[in-house]
PDB file of C-alpha atoms in Angstrom:
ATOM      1  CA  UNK A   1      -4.808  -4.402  13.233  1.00 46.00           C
ATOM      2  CA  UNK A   2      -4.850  -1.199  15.305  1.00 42.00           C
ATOM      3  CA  UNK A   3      -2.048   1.029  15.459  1.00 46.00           C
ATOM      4  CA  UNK A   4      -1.056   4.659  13.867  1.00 55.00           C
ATOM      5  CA  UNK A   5       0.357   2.963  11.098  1.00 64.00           C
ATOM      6  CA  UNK A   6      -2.103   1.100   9.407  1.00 71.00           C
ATOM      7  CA  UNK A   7      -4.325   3.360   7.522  1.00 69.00           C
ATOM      8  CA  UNK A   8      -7.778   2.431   7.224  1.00 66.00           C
ATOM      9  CA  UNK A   9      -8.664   1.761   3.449  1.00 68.00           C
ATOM     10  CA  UNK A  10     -11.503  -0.380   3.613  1.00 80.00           C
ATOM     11  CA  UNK A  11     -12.678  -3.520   5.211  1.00 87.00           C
ATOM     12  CA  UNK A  12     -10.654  -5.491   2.780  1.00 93.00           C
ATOM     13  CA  UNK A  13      -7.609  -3.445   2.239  1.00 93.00           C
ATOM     14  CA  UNK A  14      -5.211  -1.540   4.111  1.00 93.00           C
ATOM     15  CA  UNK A  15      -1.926   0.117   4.014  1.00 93.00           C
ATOM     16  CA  UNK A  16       0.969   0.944   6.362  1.00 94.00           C
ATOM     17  CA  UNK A  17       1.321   4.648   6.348  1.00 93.00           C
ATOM     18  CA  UNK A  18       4.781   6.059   6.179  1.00 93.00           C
ATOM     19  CA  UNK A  19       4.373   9.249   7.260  1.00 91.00           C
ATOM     20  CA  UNK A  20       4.831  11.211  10.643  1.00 89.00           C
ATOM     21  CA  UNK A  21       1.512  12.699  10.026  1.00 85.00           C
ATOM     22  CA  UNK A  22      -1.735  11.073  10.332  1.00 83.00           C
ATOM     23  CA  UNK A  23      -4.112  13.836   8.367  1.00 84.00           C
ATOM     24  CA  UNK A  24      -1.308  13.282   5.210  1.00 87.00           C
ATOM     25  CA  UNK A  25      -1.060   9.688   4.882  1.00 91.00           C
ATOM     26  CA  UNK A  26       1.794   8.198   2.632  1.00 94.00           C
ATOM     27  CA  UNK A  27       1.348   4.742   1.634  1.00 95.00           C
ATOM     28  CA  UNK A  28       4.968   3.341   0.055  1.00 95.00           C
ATOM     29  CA  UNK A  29       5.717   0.046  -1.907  1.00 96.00           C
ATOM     30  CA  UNK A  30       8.579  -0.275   0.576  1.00 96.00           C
ATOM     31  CA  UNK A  31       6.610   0.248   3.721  1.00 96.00           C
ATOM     32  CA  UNK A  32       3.799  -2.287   2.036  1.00 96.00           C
ATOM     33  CA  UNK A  33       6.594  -4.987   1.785  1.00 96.00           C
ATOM     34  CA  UNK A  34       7.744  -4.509   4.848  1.00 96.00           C
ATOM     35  CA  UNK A  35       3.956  -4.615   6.743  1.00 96.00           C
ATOM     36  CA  UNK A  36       3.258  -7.902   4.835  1.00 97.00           C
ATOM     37  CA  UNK A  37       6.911  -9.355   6.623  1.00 97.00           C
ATOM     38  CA  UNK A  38       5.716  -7.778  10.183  1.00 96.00           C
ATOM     39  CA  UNK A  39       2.459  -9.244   9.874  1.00 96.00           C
ATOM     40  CA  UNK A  40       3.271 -12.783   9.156  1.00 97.00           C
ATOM     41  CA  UNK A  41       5.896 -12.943  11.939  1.00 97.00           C
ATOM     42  CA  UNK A  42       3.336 -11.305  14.690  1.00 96.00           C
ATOM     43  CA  UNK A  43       1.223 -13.890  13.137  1.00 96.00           C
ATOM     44  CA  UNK A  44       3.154 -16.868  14.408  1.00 96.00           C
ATOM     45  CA  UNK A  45       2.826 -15.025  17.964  1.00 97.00           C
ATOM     46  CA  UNK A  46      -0.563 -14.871  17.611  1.00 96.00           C
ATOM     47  CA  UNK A  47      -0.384 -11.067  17.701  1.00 95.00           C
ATOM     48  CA  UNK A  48      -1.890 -10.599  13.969  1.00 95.00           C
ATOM     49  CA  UNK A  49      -4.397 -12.777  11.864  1.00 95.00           C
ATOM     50  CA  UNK A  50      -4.333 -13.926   8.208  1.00 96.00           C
ATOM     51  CA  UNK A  51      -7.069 -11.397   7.646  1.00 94.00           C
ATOM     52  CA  UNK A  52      -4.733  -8.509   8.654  1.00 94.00           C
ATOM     53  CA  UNK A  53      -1.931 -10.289   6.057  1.00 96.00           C
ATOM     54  CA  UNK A  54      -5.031 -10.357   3.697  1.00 96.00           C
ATOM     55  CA  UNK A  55      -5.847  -6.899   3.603  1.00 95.00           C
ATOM     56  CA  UNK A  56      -2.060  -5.644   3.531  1.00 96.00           C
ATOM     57  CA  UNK A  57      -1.730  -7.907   0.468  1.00 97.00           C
ATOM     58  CA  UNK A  58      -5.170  -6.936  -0.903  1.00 96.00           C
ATOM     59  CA  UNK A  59      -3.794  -3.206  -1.109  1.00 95.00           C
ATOM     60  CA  UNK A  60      -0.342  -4.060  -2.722  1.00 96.00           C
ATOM     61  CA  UNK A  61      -2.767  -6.012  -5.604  1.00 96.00           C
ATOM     62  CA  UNK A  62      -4.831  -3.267  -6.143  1.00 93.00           C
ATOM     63  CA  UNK A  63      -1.966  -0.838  -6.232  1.00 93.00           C
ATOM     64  CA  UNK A  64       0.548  -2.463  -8.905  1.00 93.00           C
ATOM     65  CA  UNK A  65       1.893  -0.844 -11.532  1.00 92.00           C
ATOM     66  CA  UNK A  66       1.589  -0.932 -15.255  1.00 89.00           C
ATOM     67  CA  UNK A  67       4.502  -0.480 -18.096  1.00 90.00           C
ATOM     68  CA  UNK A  68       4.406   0.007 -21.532  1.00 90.00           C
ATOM     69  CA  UNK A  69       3.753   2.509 -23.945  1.00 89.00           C
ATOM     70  CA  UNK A  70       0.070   2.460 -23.279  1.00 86.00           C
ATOM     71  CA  UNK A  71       0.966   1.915 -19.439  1.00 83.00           C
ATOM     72  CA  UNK A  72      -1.239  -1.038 -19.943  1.00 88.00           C
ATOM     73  CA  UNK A  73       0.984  -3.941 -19.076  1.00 91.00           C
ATOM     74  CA  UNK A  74       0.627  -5.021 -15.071  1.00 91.00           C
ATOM     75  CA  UNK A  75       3.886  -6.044 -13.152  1.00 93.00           C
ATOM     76  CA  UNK A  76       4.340  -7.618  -9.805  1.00 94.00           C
ATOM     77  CA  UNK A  77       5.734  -4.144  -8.714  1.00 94.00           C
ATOM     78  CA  UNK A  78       3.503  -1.954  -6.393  1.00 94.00           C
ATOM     79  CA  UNK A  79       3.598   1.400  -7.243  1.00 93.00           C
ATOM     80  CA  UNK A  80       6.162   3.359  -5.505  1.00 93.00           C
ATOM     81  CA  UNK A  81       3.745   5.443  -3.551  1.00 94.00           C
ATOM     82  CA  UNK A  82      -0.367   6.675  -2.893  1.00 93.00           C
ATOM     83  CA  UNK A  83      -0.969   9.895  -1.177  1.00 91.00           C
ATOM     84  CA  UNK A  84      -3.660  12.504  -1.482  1.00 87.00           C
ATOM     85  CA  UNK A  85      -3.286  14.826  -4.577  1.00 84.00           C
ATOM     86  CA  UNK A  86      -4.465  18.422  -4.817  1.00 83.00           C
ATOM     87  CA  UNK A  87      -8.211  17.233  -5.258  1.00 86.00           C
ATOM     88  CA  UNK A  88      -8.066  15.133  -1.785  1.00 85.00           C
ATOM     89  CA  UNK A  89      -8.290  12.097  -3.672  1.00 87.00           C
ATOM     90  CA  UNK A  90      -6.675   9.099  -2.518  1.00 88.00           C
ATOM     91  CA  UNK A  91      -4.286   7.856  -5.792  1.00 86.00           C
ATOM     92  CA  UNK A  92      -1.026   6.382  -7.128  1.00 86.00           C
ATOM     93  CA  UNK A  93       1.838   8.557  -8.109  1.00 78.00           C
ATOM     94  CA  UNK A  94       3.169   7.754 -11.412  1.00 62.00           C
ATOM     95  CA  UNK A  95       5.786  10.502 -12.565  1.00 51.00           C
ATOM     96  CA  UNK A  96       9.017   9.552 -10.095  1.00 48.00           C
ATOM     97  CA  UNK A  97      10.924   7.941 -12.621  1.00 46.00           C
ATOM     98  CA  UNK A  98      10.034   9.899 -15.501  1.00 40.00           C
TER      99      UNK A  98
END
């Protein structure tokens, strides 16, 4: 998949990047669900592969989220966002709700 916004995780994972600017990527559960949709459809034109699904959906697995008191139990939700935190490390952001 090529195109400003996919951001380049790794060669098994990527993530559609919601921002406007490509040095401060944004990576949102919403944005996720929607790539995963866009993907399969450009799929049936031929325009996209089940490897590019693969690695959209490979990136919403590895970003879930966990409830619970010991925020140990996994949902089906992704986590509503990744960025890059103070230390320039790529992570989930965990306090929106709170």
């Amino acid at each position: 998949m090529a195109g400003d916004i996919f951001g380049p995780q790794n060669n098994k994972q990527t993530y559609v990047n919601t921002s406007n600017d490509q040095k401060h990527p944004v990576a949102l559960s919403e944005g996720q669900g929607y790539g995963l949709q866009v993907v399969s459809r450009a799929a049936e034109k031929g325009w996209a592969n089940e490897n590019d699904f693969d690695k959209l959906l490979n990136y919403y697995l590895a970003h879930r989220d966990y409830v619970g008191k010991h925020h140990d139990q996994l949902t089906y939700l992704m986590s509503w966002r990744q960025s890059y935190n103070k230390e320039g490390q790529w992570g989930d952001d965990h306090d929106e709700c709170d």
